[in-house]
PDB file of C-alpha atoms in Angstrom:
ATOM      1  CA  GLY A   1     -10.434   8.176   6.537  1.00  0.00           C
ATOM      2  CA  ASN A   2      -7.477  10.207   7.673  1.00  0.00           C
ATOM      3  CA  GLY A   3      -6.178  10.988   4.180  1.00  0.00           C
ATOM      4  CA  SER A   4      -3.299   8.516   4.370  1.00  0.00           C
ATOM      5  CA  PRO A   5      -1.951   7.055   1.104  1.00  0.00           C
ATOM      6  CA  ALA A   6      -3.796   3.795   1.808  1.00  0.00           C
ATOM      7  CA  ASP A   7      -6.959   5.800   2.378  1.00  0.00           C
ATOM      8  CA  LYS A   8      -6.611   7.646  -0.911  1.00  0.00           C
ATOM      9  CA  ALA A   9      -5.895   4.375  -2.716  1.00  0.00           C
ATOM     10  CA  GLY A  10      -9.225   3.039  -1.465  1.00  0.00           C
ATOM     11  CA  LEU A  11      -7.758   0.481   0.919  1.00  0.00           C
ATOM     12  CA  LYS A  12      -9.732  -0.441   3.992  1.00  0.00           C
ATOM     13  CA  ALA A  13      -8.883  -2.096   7.286  1.00  0.00           C
ATOM     14  CA  GLY A  14      -8.873  -5.833   6.739  1.00  0.00           C
ATOM     15  CA  ASP A  15      -7.571  -5.665   3.185  1.00  0.00           C
ATOM     16  CA  ILE A  16      -4.577  -7.958   2.751  1.00  0.00           C
ATOM     17  CA  ILE A  17      -1.841  -6.482   0.577  1.00  0.00           C
ATOM     18  CA  VAL A  18       0.032  -9.150  -1.380  1.00  0.00           C
ATOM     19  CA  LYS A  19       2.052  -7.044  -3.802  1.00  0.00           C
ATOM     20  CA  PHE A  20       3.394  -3.515  -3.534  1.00  0.00           C
ATOM     21  CA  ASN A  21       5.152  -1.862  -6.466  1.00  0.00           C
ATOM     22  CA  GLY A  22       5.715  -5.245  -8.124  1.00  0.00           C
ATOM     23  CA  LYS A  23       7.226  -6.890  -5.048  1.00  0.00           C
ATOM     24  CA  ASP A  24       5.605  -9.635  -3.021  1.00  0.00           C
ATOM     25  CA  VAL A  25       4.510  -8.541   0.436  1.00  0.00           C
ATOM     26  CA  ALA A  26       4.614 -11.249   3.103  1.00  0.00           C
ATOM     27  CA  SER A  27       4.498  -9.051   6.197  1.00  0.00           C
ATOM     28  CA  SER A  28       3.934  -5.503   7.353  1.00  0.00           C
ATOM     29  CA  SER A  29       7.703  -4.999   7.448  1.00  0.00           C
ATOM     30  CA  ASP A  30       7.884  -5.921   3.736  1.00  0.00           C
ATOM     31  CA  LEU A  31       5.237  -3.293   3.098  1.00  0.00           C
ATOM     32  CA  LEU A  32       7.047  -0.637   5.142  1.00  0.00           C
ATOM     33  CA  ASN A  33      10.294  -1.425   3.338  1.00  0.00           C
ATOM     34  CA  GLY A  34       8.520  -1.019   0.008  1.00  0.00           C
ATOM     35  CA  ILE A  35       7.012   2.297   1.043  1.00  0.00           C
ATOM     36  CA  HIS A  36      10.333   3.623   2.310  1.00  0.00           C
ATOM     37  CA  ALA A  37      12.106   2.502  -0.869  1.00  0.00           C
ATOM     38  CA  GLY A  38       9.761   4.606  -3.014  1.00  0.00           C
ATOM     39  CA  GLN A  39       9.884   8.256  -3.915  1.00  0.00           C
ATOM     40  CA  VAL A  40       7.358  10.757  -2.580  1.00  0.00           C
ATOM     41  CA  GLY A  41       4.776  11.383  -5.296  1.00  0.00           C
ATOM     42  CA  GLN A  42       5.511   8.078  -7.037  1.00  0.00           C
ATOM     43  CA  ASN A  43       2.526   6.030  -8.225  1.00  0.00           C
ATOM     44  CA  VAL A  44       2.795   2.415  -7.119  1.00  0.00           C
ATOM     45  CA  GLU A  45       0.580  -0.520  -7.946  1.00  0.00           C
ATOM     46  CA  VAL A  46      -0.893  -2.291  -4.953  1.00  0.00           C
ATOM     47  CA  VAL A  47      -2.478  -5.744  -5.262  1.00  0.00           C
ATOM     48  CA  TYR A  48      -4.674  -6.747  -2.360  1.00  0.00           C
ATOM     49  CA  TRP A  49      -7.333  -9.199  -1.283  1.00  0.00           C
ATOM     50  CA  ARG A  50     -10.655  -8.049   0.117  1.00  0.00           C
ATOM     51  CA  GLY A  51     -12.557 -11.115   1.187  1.00  0.00           C
ATOM     52  CA  LYS A  52     -12.352 -13.569  -1.712  1.00  0.00           C
ATOM     53  CA  ALA A  53     -11.702 -10.932  -4.387  1.00  0.00           C
ATOM     54  CA  GLN A  54      -8.266  -9.805  -5.511  1.00  0.00           C
ATOM     55  CA  ASN A  55      -8.066  -6.140  -6.461  1.00  0.00           C
ATOM     56  CA  THR A  56      -5.437  -3.812  -7.855  1.00  0.00           C
ATOM     57  CA  THR A  57      -5.204  -0.118  -7.093  1.00  0.00           C
ATOM     58  CA  ILE A  58      -2.710   2.676  -7.571  1.00  0.00           C
ATOM     59  CA  ALA A  59      -1.368   4.436  -4.498  1.00  0.00           C
ATOM     60  CA  VAL A  60       0.577   7.702  -4.523  1.00  0.00           C
ATOM     61  CA  LEU A  61       3.409   7.712  -2.008  1.00  0.00           C
ATOM     62  CA  SER A  62       3.410  10.645   0.356  1.00  0.00           C
ATOM     63  CA  GLU A  63       5.776  11.581   3.122  1.00  0.00           C
ATOM     64  CA  SER A  64       5.193   9.560   6.253  1.00  0.00           C
ATOM     65  CA  PRO A  65       3.716  11.628   9.044  1.00  0.00           C
ATOM     66  CA  PRO A  66       6.093  11.969  11.981  1.00  0.00           C
ATOM     67  CA  PRO A  67       5.419   9.462  14.798  1.00  0.00           C
ATOM     68  CA  GLY A  68       2.792  10.645  17.235  1.00  0.00           C
ATOM     69  CA  SER A  69       1.070  12.993  14.788  1.00  0.00           C
TER      70      SER A  69
END
């Protein structure tokens, strides 16, 4: 738990995100594009699989930490 948006949204390593802010996510680049397209402070709906259960959570976009932080 490093306080990242995924952390605060309750996501864990191994969760598979399939929708972000209403858009299908097929790859990590799709997810990054979705994050970068959003506004800081915006609430976005995230749909993800954990094991055999599909879950929905709300994530709040925050500014990306600079690389290497």
